[in-house]
CSV table of C-alpha atoms in Angstrom, one decimal:
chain,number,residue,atom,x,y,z
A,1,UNK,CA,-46.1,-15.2,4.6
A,2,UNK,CA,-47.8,-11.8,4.5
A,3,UNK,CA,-45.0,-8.7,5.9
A,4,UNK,CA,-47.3,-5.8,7.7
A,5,UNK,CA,-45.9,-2.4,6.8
A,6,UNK,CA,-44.7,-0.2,9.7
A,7,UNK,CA,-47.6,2.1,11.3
A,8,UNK,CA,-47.9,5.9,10.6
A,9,UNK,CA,-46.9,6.1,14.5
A,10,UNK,CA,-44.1,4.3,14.2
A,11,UNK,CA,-42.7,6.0,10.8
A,12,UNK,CA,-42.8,9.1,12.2
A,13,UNK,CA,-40.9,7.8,15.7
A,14,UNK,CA,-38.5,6.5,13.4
A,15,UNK,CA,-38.4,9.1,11.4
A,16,UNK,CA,-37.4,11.8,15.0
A,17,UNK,CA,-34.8,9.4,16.0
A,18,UNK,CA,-33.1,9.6,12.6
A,19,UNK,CA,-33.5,13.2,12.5
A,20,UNK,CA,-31.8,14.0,16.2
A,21,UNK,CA,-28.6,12.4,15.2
A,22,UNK,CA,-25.7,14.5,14.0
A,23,UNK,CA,-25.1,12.2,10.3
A,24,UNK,CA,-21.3,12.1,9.4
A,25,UNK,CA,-19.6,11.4,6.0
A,26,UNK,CA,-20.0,7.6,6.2
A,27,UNK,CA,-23.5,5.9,6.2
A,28,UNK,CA,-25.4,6.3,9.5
A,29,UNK,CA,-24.0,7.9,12.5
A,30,UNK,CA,-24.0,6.0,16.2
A,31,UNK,CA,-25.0,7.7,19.4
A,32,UNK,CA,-23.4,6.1,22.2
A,33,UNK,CA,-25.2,6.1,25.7
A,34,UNK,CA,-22.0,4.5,27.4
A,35,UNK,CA,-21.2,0.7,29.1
A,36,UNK,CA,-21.4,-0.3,25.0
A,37,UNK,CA,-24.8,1.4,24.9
A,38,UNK,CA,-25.7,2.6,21.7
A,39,UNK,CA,-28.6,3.3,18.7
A,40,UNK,CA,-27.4,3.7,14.9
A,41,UNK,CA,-29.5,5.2,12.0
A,42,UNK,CA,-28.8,5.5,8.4
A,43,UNK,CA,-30.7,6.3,5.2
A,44,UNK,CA,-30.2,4.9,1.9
A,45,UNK,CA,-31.8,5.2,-1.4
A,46,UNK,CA,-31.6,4.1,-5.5
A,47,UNK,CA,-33.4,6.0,-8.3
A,48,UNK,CA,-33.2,5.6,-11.7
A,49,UNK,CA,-33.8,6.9,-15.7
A,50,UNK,CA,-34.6,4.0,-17.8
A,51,UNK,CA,-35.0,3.9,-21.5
A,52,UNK,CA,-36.2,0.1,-22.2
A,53,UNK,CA,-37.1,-1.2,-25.7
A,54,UNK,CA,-40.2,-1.9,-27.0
A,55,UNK,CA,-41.5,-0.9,-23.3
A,56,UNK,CA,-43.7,1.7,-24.2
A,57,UNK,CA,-47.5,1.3,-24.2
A,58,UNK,CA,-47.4,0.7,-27.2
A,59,UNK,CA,-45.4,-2.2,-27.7
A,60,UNK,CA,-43.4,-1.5,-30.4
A,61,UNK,CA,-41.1,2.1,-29.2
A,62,UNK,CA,-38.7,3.0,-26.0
A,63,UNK,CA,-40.1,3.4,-22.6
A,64,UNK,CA,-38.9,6.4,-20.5
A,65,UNK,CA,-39.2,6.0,-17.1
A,66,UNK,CA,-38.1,7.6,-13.4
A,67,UNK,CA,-38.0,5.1,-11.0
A,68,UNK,CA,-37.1,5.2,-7.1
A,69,UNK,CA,-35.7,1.4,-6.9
A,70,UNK,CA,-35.1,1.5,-3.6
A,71,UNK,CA,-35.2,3.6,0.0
A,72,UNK,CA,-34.0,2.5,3.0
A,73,UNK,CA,-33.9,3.6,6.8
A,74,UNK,CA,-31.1,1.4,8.6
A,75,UNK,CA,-31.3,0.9,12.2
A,76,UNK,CA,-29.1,-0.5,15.3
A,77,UNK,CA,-29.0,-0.8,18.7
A,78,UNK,CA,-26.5,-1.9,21.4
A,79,UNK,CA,-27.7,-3.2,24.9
A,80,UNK,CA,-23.4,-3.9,25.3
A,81,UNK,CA,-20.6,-5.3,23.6
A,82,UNK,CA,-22.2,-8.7,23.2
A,83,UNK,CA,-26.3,-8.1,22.1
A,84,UNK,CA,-27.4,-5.8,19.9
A,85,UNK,CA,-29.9,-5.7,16.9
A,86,UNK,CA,-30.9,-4.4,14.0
A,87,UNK,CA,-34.1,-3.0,12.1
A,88,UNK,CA,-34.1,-2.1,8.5
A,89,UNK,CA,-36.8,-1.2,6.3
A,90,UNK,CA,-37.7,-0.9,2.7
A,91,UNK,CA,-39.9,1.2,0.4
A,92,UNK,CA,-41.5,-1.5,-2.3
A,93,UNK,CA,-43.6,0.5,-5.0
A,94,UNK,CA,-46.1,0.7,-3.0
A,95,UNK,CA,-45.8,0.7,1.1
A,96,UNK,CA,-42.6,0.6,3.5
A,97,UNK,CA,-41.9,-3.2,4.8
A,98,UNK,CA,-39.9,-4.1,7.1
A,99,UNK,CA,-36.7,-5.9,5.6
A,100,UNK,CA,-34.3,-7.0,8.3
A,101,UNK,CA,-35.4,-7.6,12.3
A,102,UNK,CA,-32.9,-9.5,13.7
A,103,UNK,CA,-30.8,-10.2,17.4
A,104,UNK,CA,-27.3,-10.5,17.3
A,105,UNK,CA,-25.5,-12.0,19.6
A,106,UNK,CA,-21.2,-11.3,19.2
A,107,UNK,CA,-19.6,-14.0,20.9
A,108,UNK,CA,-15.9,-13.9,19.7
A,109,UNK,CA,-14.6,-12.5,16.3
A,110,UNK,CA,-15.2,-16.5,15.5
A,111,UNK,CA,-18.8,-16.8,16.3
A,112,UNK,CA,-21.6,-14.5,16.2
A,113,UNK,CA,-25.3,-16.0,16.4
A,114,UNK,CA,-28.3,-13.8,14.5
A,115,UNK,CA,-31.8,-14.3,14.8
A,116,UNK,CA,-34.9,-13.3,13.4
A,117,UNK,CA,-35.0,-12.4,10.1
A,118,UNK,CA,-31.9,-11.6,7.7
A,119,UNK,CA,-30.6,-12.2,4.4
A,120,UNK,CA,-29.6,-16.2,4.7
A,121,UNK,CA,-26.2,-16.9,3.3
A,122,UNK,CA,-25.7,-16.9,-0.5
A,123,UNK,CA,-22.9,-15.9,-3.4
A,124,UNK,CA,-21.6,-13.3,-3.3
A,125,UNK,CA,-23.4,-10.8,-5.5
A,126,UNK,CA,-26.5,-11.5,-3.4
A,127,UNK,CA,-24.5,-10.6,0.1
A,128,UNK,CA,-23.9,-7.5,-1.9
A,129,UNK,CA,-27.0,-6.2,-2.9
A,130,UNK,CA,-27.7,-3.6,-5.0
A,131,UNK,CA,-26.0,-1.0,-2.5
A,132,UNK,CA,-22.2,-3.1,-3.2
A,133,UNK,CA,-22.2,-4.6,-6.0
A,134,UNK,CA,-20.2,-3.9,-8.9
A,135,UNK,CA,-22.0,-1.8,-11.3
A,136,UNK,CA,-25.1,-1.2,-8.9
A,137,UNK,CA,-28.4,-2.1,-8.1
A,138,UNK,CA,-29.5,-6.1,-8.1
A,139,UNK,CA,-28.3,-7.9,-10.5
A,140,UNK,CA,-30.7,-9.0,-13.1
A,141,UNK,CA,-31.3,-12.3,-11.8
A,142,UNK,CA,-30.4,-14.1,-14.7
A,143,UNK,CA,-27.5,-15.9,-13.2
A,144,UNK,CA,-27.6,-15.3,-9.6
A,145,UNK,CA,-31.1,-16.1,-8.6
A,146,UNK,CA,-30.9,-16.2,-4.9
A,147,UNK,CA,-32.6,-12.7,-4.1
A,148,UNK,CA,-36.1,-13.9,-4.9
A,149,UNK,CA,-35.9,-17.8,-4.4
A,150,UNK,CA,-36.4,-19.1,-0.6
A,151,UNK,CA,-37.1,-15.8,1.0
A,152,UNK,CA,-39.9,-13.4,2.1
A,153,UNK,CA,-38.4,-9.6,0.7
A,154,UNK,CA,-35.5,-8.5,-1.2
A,155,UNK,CA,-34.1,-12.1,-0.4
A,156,UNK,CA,-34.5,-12.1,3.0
A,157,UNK,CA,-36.0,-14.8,5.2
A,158,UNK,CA,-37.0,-16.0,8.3
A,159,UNK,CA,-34.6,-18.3,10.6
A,160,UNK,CA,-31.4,-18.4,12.3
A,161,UNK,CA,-27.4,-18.1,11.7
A,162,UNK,CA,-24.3,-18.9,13.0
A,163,UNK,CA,-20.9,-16.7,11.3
A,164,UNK,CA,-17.5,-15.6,12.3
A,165,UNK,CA,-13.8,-15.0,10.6
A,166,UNK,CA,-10.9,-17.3,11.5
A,167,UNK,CA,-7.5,-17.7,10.7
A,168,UNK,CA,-6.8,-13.3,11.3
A,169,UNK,CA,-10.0,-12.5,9.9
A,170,UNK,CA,-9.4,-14.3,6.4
A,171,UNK,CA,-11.6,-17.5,6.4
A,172,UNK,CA,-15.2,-16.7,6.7
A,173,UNK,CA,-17.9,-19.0,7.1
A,174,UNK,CA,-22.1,-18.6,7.9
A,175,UNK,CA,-24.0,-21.6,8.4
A,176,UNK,CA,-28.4,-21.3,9.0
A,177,UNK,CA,-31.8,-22.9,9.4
A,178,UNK,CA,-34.7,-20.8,7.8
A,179,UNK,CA,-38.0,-20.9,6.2
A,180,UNK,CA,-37.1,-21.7,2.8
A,181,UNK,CA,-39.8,-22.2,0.7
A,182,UNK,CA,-40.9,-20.0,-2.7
A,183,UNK,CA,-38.5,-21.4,-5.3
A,184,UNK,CA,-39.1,-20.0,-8.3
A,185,UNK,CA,-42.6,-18.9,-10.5
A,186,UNK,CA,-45.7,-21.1,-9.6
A,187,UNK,CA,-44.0,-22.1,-6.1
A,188,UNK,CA,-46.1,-21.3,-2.8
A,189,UNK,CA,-45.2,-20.6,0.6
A,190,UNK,CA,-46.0,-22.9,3.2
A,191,UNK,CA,-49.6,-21.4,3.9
A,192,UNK,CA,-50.2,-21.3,0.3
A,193,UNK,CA,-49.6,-24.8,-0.2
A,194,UNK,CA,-51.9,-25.5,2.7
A,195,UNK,CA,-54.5,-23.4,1.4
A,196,UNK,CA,-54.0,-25.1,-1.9
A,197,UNK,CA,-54.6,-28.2,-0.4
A,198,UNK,CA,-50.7,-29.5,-1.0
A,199,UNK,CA,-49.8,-32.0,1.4
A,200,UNK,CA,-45.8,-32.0,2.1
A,201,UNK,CA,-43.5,-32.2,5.2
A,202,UNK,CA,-42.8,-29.2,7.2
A,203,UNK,CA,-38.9,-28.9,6.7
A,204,UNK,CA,-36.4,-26.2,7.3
A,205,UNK,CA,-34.2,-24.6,4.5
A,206,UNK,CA,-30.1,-25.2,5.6
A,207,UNK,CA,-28.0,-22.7,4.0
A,208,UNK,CA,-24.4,-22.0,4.3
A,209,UNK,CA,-21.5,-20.1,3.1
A,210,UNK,CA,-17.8,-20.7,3.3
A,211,UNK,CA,-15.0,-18.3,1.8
A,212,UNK,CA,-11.2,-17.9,1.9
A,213,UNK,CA,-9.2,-14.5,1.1
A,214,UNK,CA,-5.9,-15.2,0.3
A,215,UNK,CA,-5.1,-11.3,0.0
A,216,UNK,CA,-6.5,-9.1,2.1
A,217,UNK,CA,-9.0,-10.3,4.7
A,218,UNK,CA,-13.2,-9.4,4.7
A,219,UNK,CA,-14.3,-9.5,8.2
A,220,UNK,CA,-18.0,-9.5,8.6
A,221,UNK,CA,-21.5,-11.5,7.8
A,222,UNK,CA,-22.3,-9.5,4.8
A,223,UNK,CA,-20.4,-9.0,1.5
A,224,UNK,CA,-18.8,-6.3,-1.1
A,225,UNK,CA,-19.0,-7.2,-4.6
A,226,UNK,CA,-16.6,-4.8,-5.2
A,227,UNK,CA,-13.8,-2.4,-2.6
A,228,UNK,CA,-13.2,0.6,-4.7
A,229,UNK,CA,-9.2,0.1,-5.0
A,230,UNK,CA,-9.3,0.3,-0.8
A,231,UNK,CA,-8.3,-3.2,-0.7
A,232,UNK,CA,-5.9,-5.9,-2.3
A,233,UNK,CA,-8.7,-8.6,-2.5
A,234,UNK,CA,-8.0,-12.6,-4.1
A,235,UNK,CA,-10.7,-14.7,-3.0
A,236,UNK,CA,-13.1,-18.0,-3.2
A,237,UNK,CA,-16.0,-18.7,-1.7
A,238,UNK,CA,-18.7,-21.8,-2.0
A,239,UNK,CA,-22.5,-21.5,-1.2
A,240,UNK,CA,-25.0,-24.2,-1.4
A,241,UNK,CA,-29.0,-24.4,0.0
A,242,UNK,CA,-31.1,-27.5,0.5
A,243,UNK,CA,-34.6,-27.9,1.6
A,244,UNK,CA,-36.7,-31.4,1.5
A,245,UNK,CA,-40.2,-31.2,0.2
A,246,UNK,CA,-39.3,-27.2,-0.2
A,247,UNK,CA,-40.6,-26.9,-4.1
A,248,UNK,CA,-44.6,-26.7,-3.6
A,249,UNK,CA,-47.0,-26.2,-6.5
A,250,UNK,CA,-50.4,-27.3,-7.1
A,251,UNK,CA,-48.9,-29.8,-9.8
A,252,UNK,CA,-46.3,-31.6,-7.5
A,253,UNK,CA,-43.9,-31.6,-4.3
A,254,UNK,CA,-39.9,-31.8,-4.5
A,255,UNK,CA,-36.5,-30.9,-3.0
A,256,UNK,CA,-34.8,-27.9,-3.5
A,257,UNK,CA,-30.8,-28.2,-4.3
A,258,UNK,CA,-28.5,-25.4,-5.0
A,259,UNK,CA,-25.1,-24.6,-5.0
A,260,UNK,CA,-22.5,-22.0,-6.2
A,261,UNK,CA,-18.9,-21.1,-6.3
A,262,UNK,CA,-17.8,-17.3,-7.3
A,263,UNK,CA,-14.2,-15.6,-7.3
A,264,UNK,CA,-13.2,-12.1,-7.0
A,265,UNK,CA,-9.5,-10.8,-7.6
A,266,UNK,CA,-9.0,-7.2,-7.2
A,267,UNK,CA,-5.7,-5.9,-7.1
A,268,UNK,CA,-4.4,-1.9,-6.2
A,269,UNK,CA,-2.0,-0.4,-9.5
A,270,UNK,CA,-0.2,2.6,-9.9
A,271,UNK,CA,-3.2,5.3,-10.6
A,272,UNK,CA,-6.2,3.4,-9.9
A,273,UNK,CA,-7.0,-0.8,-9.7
A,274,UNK,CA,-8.3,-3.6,-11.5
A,275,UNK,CA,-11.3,-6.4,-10.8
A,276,UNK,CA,-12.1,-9.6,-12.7
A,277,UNK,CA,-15.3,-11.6,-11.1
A,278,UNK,CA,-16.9,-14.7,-11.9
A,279,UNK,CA,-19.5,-17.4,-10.8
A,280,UNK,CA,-21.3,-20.4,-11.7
A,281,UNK,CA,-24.5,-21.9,-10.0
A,282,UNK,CA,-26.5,-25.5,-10.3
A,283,UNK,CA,-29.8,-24.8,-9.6
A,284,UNK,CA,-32.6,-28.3,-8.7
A,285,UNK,CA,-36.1,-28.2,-8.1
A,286,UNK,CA,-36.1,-32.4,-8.5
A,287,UNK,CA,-38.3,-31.8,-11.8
A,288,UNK,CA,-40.8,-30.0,-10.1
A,289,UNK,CA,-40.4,-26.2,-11.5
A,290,UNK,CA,-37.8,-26.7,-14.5
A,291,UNK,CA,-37.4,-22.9,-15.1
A,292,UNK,CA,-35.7,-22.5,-11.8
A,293,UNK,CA,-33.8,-25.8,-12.5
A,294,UNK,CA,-30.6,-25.8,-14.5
A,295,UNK,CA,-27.1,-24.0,-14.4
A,296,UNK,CA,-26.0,-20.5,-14.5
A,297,UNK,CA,-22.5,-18.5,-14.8
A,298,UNK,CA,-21.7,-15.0,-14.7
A,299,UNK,CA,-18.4,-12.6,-15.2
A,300,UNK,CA,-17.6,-9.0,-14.9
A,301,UNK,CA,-14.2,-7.0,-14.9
A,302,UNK,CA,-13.6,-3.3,-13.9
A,303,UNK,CA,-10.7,-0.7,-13.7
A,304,UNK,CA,-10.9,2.7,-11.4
A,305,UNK,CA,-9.0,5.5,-12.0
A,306,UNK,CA,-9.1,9.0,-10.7
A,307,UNK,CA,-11.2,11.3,-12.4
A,308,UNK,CA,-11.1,15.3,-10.7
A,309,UNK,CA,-12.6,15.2,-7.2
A,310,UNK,CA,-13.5,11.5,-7.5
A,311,UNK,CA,-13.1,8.1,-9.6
A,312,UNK,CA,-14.7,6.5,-12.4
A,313,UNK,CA,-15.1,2.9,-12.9
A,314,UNK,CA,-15.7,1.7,-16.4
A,315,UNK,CA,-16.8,-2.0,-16.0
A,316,UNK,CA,-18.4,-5.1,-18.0
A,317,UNK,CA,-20.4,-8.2,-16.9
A,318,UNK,CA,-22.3,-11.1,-18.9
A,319,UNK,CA,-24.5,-13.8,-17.4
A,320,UNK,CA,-26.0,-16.3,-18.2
A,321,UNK,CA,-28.7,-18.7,-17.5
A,322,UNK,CA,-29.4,-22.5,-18.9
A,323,UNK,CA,-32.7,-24.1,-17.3
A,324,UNK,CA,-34.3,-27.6,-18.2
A,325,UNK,CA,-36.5,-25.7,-20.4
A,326,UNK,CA,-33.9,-24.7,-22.7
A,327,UNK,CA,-35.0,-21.7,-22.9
A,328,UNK,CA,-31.5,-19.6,-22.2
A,329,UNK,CA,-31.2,-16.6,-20.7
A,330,UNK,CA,-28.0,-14.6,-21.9
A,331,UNK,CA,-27.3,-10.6,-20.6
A,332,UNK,CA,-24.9,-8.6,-21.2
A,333,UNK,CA,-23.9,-5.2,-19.0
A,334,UNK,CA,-21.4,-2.5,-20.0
A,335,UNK,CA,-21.4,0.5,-18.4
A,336,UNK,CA,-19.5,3.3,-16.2
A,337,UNK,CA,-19.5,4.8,-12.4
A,338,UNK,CA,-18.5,7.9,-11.5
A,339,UNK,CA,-17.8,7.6,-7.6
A,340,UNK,CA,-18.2,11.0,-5.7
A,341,UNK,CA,-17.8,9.4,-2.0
A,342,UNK,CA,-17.4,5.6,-2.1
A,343,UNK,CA,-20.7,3.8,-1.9
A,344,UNK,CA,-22.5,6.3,-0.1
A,345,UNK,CA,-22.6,9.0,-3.2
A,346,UNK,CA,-22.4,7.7,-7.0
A,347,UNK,CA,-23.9,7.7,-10.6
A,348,UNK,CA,-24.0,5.0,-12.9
A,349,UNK,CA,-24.5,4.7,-16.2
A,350,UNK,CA,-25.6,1.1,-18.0
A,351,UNK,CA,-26.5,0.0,-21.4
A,352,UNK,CA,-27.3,-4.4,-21.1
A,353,UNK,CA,-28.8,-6.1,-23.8
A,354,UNK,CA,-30.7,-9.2,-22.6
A,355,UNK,CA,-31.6,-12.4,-24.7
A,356,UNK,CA,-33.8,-15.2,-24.5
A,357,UNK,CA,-34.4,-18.4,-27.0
A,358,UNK,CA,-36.7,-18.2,-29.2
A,359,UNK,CA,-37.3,-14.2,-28.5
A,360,UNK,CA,-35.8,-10.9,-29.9
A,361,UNK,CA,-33.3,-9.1,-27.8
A,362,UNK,CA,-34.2,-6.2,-25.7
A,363,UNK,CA,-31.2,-3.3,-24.9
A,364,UNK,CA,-31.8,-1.4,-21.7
A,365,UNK,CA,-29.8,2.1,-21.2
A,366,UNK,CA,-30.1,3.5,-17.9
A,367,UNK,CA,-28.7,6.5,-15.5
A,368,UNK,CA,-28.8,5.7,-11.5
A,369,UNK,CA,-28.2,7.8,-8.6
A,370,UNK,CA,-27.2,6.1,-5.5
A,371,UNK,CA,-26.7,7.8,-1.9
A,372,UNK,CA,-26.2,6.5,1.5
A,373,UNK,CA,-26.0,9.0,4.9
């Protein structure tokens, strides 16, 4: 499905709304228009340094790169207490897209009903994103492959959700119908396949999500891969997608079957606090695409402290990934954040060495700046 980028018109209406609101410390700023009227903007953005190996021209020394990863302008609106929305766009090398367009419809702190087109529910480190997850950015994809398989952009994807927090805000759970489709290298959307002359049912993708906090509770649709010390946090959650006839290639037509479970225990100590993370996935394509197909896990761990005026966060992470072709995927992160103001203001630094059968390693250093207003 083809995204058309936003209009010079309609950049630069976007671009005066954002710019007549007063921004405050946190991400975005609201103006309310009374009766639970009311339009939010934000701005977010991710650039890096990056030193890869053998990545130069060349072939054969280190690559030394800027890079903005990512820029974002967040918007909201409130016809009352019940219906709002939201509009979120992203900047993708080349043009601006349009990420999230959704209606949102708050029934009760137990059910809210969203619309349009969203990030469908996942694991956790993909509810993140690379705004909130521990150590920053997206992670590599090596274990966690739900950003890129069975959505449109940066993981999102067309359909409908139903979500809400029970039992005093500590069980959550998101249940949705989508589009689905594009799982994995060599798989085509629906039109493609058409094109291509790929003859399959026209099925939706179901996707769900269900999590318990035994700790402290996480209200909300989307996640945090990690709180910051702000939060005693012991929790388990279980993902799974399925879509019939949703693997389409030229060479053959199969169902797509995933499911994860992930775990996140962080816990406030005298002077700072302490994470450990971990996840594993099973990933089927029914034979069709057998480098999406196999099983995955991933770890990490992290301790904050204060540093001066704000906090650094040394943390570690390995992942990896074991398809059909048995051709494994192993990365390991280590690497330190220096937190100025939560997520909205922080630098990262990251050295990860990643490792593939049959292939030489490849070590990655790199230094990101990450702001939200």
């Amino acid at each position: 499905m083809n995204v058309t980028p936003l209009s010079p018109a309609c950049l630069m209406l976007l671009a005066a709304l954002a710019a007549s609101a007063p921004l405050s410390a946190q991400a975005g700023a609201t103006i309310p228009f009374g009766n639970g009227q009311s339009v939010s903007v934000g701005f977010g953005m991710r650039a890096s340094y990056t030193s890869m190996e053998d990545a130069a021209p060349n072939g054969t020394s280190r690559s030394n790169d800027f890079n903005l990863d990512s820029a974002r302008l967040f918007f909201g609106a409130s016809l009352n207490k019940q219906i709002g929305g939201m509009l979120n766009t992203e900047w993708d090398g080349n043009q601006v897209r349009v990420m999230d367009a959704a209606g949102q419809f708050a029934i009760s702190p137990e059910l809210n009903i969203w619309a349009g087109r969203l990030l469908s529910p996942s694991d956790r480190a993909n509810m993140a994103g690379p705004y909130y997850s521990l150590g920053g950015g997206y992670w590599a994809g090596v274990a966690s492959r739900y950003g890129y398989n069975g959505g449109i952009f940066r993981g999102r994807d067309d359909g409908v959700v139903a979500w809400g927090n029970a039992a005093d805000g500590k069980l959550g759970y998101s249940f949705g119908a989508f589009e689905g489709h594009t799982f994995g290298i060599g798989s085509l959307t629906q039109n493609q396949a058409k094109a291509a002359g790929v003859k399959a049912s026209d099925s939706l993708m179901y996707a769900g999500r269900v999590q318990y906090d035994f700790w402290d509770a996480e209200p909300g649709y989307y996640g945090t891969g990690n709180y910051l010390g702000s939060k005693d946090i012991l929790a388990i959650g279980f993902a799974a997608r399925q879509q019939s006839k949703g693997v389409l290639t030229t060479a053959g037509v199969g169902d797509y079957t995933s499911w994860n479970v992930d775990f996140l225990l962080e816990k406030r100590v005298p002077g700072g606090a302490f994470s450990v993370e971990a996840a594993y996935y099973d990933y089927d394509t029914d034979g069709v695409i057998k480098s999406e197909q196999g099983k995955a896990y991933s770890a990490g761990a992290a301790y904050l402290f204060a540093a001066g005026a704000g906090k650094l966060q040394p943390f570690v992470r390995y992942q990896k990934f074991s398809p059909d072709t048995n051709l494994d995927t192993r990365q390991a992160d280590a690497g330190l954040h220096y937190i100025i103001d939560g997520y909205n203001a922080q630098l990262t630094a990251l050295y990860s060495r990643t490792k593939t059968t049959s292939a030489p390693s490849l070590s990655k250093f790199a230094v990101a700046l990450q702001l939200q207003y």
